[in-house]
mmCIF file with all atom_site columns, C-alpha atoms in Angstrom:
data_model
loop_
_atom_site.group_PDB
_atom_site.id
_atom_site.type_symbol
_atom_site.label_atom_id
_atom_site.label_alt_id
_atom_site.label_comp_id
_atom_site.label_asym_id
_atom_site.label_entity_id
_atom_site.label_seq_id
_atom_site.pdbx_PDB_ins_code
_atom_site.Cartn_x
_atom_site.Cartn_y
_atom_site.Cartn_z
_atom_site.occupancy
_atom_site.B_iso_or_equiv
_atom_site.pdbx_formal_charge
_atom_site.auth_seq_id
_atom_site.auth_comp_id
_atom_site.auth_asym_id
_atom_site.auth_atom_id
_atom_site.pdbx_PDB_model_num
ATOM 1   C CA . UNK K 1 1   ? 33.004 -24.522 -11.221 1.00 74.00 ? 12  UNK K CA 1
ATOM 2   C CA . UNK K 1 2   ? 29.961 -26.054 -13.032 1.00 87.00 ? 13  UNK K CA 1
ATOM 3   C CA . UNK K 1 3   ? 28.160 -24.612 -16.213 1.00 88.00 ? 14  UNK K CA 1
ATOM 4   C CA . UNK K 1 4   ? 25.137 -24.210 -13.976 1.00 91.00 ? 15  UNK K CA 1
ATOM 5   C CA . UNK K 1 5   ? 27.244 -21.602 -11.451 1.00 92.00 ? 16  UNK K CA 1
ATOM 6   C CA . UNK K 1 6   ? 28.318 -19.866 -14.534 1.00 91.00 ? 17  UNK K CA 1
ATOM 7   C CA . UNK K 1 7   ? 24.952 -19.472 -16.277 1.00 91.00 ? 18  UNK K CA 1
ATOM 8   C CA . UNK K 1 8   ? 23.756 -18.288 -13.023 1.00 92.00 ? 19  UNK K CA 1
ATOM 9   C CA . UNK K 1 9   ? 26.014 -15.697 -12.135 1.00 92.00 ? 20  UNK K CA 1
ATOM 10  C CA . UNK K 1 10  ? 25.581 -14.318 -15.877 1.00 92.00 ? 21  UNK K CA 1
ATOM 11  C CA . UNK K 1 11  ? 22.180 -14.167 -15.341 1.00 93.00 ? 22  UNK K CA 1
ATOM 12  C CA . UNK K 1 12  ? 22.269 -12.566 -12.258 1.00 94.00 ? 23  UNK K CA 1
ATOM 13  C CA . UNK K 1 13  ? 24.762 -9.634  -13.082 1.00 93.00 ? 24  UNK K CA 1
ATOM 14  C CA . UNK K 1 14  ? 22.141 -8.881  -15.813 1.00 90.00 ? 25  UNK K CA 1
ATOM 15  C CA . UNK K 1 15  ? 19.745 -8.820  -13.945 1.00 91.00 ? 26  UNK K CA 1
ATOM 16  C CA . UNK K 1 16  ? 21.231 -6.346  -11.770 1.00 90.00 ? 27  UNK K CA 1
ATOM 17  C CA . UNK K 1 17  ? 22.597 -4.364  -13.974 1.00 87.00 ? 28  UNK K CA 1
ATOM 18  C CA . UNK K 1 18  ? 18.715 -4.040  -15.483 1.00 85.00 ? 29  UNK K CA 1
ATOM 19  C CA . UNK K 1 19  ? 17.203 -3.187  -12.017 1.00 87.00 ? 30  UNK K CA 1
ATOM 20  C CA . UNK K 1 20  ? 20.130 -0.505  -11.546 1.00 84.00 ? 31  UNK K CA 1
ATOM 21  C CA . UNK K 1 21  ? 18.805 0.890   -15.152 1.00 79.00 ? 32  UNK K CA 1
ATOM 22  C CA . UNK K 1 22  ? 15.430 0.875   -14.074 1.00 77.00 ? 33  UNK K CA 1
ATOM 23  C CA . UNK K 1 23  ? 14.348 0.669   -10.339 1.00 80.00 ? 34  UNK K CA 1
ATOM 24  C CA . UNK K 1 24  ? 17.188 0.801   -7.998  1.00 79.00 ? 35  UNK K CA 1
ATOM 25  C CA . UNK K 1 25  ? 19.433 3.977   -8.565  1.00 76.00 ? 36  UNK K CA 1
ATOM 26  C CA . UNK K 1 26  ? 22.372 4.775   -7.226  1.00 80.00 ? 37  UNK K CA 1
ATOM 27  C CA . UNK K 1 27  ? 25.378 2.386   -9.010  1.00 80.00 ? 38  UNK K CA 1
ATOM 28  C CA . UNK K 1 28  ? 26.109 -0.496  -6.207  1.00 89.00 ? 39  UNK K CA 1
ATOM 29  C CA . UNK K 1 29  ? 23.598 -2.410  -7.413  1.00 90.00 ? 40  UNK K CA 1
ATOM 30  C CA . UNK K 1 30  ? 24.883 -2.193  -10.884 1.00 87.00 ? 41  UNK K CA 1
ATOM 31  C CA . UNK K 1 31  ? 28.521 -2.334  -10.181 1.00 91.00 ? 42  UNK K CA 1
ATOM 32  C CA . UNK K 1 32  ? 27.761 -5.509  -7.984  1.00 93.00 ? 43  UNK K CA 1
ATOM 33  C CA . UNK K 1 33  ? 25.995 -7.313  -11.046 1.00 92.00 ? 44  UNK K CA 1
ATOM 34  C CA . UNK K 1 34  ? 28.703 -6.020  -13.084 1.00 91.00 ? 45  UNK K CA 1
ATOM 35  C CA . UNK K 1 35  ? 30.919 -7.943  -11.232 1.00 94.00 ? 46  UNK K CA 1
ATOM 36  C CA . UNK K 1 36  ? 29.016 -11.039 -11.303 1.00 93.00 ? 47  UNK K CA 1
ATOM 37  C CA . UNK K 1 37  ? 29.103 -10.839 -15.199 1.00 93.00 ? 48  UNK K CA 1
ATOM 38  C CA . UNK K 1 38  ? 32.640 -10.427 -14.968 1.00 93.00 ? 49  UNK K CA 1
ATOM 39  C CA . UNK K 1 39  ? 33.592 -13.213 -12.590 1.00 93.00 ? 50  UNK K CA 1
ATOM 40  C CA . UNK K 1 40  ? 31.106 -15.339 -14.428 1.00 94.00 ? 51  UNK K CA 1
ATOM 41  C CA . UNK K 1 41  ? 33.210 -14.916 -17.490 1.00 93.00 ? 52  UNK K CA 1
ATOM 42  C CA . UNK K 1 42  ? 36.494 -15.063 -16.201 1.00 92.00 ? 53  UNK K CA 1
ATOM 43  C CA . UNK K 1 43  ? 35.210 -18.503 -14.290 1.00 92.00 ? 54  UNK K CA 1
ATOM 44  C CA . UNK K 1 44  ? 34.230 -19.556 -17.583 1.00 92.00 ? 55  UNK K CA 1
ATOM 45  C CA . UNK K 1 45  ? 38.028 -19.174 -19.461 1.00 93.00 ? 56  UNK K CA 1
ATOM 46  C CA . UNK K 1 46  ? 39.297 -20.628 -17.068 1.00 91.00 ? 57  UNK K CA 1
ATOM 47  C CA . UNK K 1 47  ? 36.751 -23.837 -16.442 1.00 91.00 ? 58  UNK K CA 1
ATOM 48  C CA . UNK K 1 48  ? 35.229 -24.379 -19.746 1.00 90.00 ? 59  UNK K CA 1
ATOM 49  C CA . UNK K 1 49  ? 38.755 -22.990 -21.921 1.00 91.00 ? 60  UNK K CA 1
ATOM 50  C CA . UNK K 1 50  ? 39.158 -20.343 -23.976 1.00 92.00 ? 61  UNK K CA 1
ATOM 51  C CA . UNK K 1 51  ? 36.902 -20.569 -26.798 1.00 92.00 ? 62  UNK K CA 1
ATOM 52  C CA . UNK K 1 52  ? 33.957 -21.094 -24.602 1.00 91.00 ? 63  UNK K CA 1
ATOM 53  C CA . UNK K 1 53  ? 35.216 -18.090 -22.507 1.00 92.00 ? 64  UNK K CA 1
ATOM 54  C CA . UNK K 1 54  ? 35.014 -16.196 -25.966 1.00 94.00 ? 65  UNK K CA 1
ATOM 55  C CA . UNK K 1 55  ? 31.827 -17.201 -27.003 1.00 93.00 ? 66  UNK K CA 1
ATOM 56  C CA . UNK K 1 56  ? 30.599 -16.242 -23.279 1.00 91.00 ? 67  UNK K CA 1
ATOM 57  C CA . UNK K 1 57  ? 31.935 -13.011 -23.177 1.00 93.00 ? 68  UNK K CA 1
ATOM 58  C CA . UNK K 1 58  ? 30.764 -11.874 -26.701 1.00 95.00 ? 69  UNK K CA 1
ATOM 59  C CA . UNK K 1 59  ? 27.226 -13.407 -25.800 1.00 93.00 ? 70  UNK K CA 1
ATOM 60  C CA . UNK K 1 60  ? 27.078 -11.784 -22.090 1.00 91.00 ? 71  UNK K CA 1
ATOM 61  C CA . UNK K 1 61  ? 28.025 -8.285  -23.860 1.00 92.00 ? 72  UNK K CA 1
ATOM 62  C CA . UNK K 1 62  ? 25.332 -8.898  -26.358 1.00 94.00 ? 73  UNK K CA 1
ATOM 63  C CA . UNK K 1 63  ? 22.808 -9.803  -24.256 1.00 90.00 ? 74  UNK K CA 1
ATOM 64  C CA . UNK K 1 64  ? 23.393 -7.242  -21.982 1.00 87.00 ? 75  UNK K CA 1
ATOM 65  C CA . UNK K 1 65  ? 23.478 -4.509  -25.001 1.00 89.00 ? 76  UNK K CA 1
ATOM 66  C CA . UNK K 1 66  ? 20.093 -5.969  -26.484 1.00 90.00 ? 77  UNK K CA 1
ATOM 67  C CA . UNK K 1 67  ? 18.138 -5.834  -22.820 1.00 84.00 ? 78  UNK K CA 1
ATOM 68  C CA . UNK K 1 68  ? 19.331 -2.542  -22.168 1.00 81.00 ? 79  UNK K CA 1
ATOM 69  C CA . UNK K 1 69  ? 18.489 -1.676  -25.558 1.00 86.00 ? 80  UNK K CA 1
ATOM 70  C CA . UNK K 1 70  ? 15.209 -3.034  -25.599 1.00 83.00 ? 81  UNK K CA 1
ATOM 71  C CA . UNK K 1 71  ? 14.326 -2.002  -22.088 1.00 76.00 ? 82  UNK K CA 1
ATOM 72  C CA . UNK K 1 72  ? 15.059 1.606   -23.309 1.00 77.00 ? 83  UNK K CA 1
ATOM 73  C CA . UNK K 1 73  ? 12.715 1.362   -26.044 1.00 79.00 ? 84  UNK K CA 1
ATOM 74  C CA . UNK K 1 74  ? 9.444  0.278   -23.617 1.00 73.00 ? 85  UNK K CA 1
ATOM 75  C CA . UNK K 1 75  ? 10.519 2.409   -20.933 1.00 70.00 ? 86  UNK K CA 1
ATOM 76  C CA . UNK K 1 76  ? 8.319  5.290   -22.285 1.00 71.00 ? 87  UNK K CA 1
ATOM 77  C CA . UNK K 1 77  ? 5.100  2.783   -22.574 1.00 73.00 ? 88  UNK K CA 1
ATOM 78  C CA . UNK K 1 78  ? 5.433  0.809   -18.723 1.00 70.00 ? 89  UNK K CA 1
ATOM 79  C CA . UNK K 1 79  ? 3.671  2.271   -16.160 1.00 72.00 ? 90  UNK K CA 1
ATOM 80  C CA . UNK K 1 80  ? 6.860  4.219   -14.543 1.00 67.00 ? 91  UNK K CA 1
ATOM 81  C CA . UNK K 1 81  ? 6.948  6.641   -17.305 1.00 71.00 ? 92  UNK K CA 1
ATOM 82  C CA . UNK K 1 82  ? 5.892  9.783   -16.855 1.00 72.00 ? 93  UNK K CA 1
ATOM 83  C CA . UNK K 1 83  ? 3.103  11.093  -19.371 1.00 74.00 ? 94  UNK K CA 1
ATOM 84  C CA . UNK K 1 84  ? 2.168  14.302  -18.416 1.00 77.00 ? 95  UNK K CA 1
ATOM 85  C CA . UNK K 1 85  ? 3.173  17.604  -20.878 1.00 79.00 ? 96  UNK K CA 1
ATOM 86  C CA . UNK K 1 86  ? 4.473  20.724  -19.594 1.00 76.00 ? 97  UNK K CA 1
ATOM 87  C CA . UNK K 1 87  ? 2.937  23.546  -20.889 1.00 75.00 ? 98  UNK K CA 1
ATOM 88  C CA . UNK K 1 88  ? 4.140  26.135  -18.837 1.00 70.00 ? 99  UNK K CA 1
ATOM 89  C CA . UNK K 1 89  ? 7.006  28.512  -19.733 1.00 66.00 ? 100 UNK K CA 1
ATOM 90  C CA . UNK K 1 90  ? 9.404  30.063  -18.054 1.00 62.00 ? 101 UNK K CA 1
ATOM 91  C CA . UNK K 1 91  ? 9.130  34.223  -17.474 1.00 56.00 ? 102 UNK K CA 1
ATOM 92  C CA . UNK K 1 92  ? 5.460  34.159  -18.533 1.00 62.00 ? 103 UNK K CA 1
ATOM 93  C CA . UNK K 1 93  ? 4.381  37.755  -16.742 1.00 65.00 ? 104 UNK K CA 1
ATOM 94  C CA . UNK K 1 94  ? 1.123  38.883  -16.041 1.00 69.00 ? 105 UNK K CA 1
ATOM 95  C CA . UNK K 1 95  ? 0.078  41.803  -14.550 1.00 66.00 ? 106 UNK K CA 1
ATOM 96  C CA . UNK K 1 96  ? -3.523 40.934  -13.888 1.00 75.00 ? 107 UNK K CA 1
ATOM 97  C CA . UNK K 1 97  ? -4.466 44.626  -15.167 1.00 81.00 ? 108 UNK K CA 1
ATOM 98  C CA . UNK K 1 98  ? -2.450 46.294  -12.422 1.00 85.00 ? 109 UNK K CA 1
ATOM 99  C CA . UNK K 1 99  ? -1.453 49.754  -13.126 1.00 86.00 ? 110 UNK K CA 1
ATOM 100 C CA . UNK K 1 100 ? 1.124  52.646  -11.741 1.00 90.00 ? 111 UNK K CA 1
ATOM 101 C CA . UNK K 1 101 ? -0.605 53.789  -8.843  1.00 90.00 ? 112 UNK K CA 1
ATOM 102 C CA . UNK K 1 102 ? -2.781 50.977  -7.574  1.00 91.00 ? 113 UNK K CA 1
ATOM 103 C CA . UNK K 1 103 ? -2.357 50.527  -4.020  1.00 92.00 ? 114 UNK K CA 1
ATOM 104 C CA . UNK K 1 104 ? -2.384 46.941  -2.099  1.00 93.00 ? 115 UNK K CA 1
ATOM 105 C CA . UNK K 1 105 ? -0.618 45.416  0.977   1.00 94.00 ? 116 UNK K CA 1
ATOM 106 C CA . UNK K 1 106 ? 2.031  43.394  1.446   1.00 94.00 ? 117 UNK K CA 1
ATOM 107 C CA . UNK K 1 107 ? 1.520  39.356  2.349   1.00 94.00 ? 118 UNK K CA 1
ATOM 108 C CA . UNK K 1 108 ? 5.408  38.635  3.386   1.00 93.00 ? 119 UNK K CA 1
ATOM 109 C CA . UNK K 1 109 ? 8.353  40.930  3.928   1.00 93.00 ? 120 UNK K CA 1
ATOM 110 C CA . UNK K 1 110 ? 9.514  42.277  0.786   1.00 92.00 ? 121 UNK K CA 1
ATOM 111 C CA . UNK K 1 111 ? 13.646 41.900  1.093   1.00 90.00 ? 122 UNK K CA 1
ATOM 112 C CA . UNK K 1 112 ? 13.257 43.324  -1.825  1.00 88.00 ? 123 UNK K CA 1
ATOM 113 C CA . UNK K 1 113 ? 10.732 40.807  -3.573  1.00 91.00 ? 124 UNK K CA 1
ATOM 114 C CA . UNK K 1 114 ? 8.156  39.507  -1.984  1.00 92.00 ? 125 UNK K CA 1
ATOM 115 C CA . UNK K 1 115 ? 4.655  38.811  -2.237  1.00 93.00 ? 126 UNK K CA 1
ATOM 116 C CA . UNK K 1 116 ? 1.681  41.228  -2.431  1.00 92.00 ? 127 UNK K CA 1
ATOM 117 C CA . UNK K 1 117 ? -2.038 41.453  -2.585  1.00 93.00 ? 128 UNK K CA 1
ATOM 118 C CA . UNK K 1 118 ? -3.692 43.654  -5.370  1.00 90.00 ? 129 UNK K CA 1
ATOM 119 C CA . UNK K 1 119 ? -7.380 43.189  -6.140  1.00 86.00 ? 130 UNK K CA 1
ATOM 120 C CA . UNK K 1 120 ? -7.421 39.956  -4.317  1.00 87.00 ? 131 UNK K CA 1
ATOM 121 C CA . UNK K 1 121 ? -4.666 38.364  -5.865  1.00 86.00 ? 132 UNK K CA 1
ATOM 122 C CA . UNK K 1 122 ? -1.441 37.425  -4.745  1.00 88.00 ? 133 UNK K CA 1
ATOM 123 C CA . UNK K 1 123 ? 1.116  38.819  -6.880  1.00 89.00 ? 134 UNK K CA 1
ATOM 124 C CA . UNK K 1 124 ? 5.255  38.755  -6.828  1.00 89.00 ? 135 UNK K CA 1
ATOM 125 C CA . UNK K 1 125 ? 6.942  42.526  -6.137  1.00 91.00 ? 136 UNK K CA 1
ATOM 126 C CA . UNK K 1 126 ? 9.943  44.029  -5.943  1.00 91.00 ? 137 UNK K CA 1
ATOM 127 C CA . UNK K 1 127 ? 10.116 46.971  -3.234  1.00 92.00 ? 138 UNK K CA 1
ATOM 128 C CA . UNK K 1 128 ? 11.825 50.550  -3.891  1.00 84.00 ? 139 UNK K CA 1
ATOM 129 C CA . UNK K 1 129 ? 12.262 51.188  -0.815  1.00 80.00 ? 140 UNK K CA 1
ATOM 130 C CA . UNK K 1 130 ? 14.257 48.306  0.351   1.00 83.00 ? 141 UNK K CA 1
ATOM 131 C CA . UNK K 1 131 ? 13.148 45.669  3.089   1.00 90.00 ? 142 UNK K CA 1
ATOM 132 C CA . UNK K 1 132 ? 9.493  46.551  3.905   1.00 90.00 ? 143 UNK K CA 1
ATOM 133 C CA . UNK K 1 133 ? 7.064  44.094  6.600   1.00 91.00 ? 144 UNK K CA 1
ATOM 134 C CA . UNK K 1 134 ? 4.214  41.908  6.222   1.00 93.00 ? 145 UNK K CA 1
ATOM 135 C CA . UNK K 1 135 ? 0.754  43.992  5.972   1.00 92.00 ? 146 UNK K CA 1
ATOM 136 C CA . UNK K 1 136 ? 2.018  47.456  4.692   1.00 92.00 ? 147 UNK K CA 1
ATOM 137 C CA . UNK K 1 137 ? 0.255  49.512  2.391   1.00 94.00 ? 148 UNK K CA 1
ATOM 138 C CA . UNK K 1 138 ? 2.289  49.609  -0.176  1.00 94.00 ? 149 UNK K CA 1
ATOM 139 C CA . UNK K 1 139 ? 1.173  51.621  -4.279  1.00 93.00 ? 150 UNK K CA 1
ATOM 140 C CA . UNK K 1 140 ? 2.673  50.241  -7.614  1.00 92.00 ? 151 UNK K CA 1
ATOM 141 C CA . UNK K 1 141 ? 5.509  52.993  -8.958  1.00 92.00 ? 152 UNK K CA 1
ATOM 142 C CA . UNK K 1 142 ? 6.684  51.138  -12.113 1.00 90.00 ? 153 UNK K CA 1
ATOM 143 C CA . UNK K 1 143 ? 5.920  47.864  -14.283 1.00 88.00 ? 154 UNK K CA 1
ATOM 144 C CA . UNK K 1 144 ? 8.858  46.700  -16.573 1.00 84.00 ? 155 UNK K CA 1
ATOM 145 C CA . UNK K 1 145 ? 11.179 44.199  -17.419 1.00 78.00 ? 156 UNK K CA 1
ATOM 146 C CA . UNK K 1 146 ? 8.262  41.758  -15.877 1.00 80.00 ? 157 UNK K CA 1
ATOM 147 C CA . UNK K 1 147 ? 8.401  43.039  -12.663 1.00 86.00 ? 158 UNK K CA 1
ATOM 148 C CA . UNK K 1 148 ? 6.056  44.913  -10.509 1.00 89.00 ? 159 UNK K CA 1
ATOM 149 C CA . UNK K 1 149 ? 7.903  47.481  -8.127  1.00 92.00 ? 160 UNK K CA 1
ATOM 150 C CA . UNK K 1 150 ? 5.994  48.998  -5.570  1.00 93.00 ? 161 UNK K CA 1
ATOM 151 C CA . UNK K 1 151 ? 7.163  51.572  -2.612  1.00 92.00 ? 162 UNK K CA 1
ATOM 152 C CA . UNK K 1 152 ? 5.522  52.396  0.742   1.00 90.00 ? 163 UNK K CA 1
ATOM 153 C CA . UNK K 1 153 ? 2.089  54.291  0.696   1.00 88.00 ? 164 UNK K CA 1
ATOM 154 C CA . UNK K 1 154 ? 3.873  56.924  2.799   1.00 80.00 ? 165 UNK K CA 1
ATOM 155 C CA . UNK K 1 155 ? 7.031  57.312  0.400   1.00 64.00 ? 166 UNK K CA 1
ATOM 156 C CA . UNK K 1 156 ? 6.302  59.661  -2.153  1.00 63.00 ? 167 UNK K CA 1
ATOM 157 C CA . UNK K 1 157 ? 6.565  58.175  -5.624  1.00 55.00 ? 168 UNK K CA 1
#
């Protein structure tokens, strides 16, 4: 096999074990250029002899570790990254100046949580009462552990 075949399938395999990095998920891609670096340096032991197989394999691993390396280090700045924050946080409650006692209806069946509206807004509830329908009257009967429970306008609190 000629230098040129080797070079090429080198080349290749790194190249597809970059777009497995970066674009193509999913590990055939990767395991197929993998292989092509692999063959590529077993073709060249056994065409070009064993120091040049050597000297292959040490540069093919290098090369491969620098791109990778390097590739890792832009990802953040190409146009793939994502730059948005998050500034939410998880279990934030508010209870929109809802009290024991306000009444509201309910939006979707409460199995026990569900949705309800209170003031015009659309707030999540946990029912007392167990599975209640869509548009019941329903009154707030205690706000804790960040959770508004509610029971049926007819159930007494």
């Amino acid at each position: 096999m000629s230098v040129f075949v080797i070079l090429l399938l080198l080349a290749v395999g790194t190249l597809l074990i970059l777009l497995e990095l970066f674009l193509i998920p999913g590990a055939v891609v990767g395991i197929i250029g993998a292989g092509l670096c692999i063959w590529g340096t077993y073709e060249a032991f056994h065409t070009l002899g064993s120091s040049w197989g050597w000297a292959i394999l040490i540069g093919t691993i290098l090369t491969n570790t620098v791109l990778a390396w390097y590739a890792f280090q832009n990802l953040y700045k190409s146009r793939f990254a994502m730059k948005d924050k998050i500034d939410g946080r998880v279990n934030e409650f508010e209870d929109f100046g809802l009290q024991v006692g306000d009444e509201g209806k309910t939006m979707t069946d409460l199995r026990p949580e569900g949705r309800a509206i209170f003031n015009d807004k659309m707030i999540s509830v946990w029912s007392f009462d167990g599975f209640l329908k869509a548009d019941q009257p329903v009154r707030i009967v205690k706000i804790s552990d960040n959770k508004i429970f509610v029971n049926h306008v007819n159930t007494p609190s």
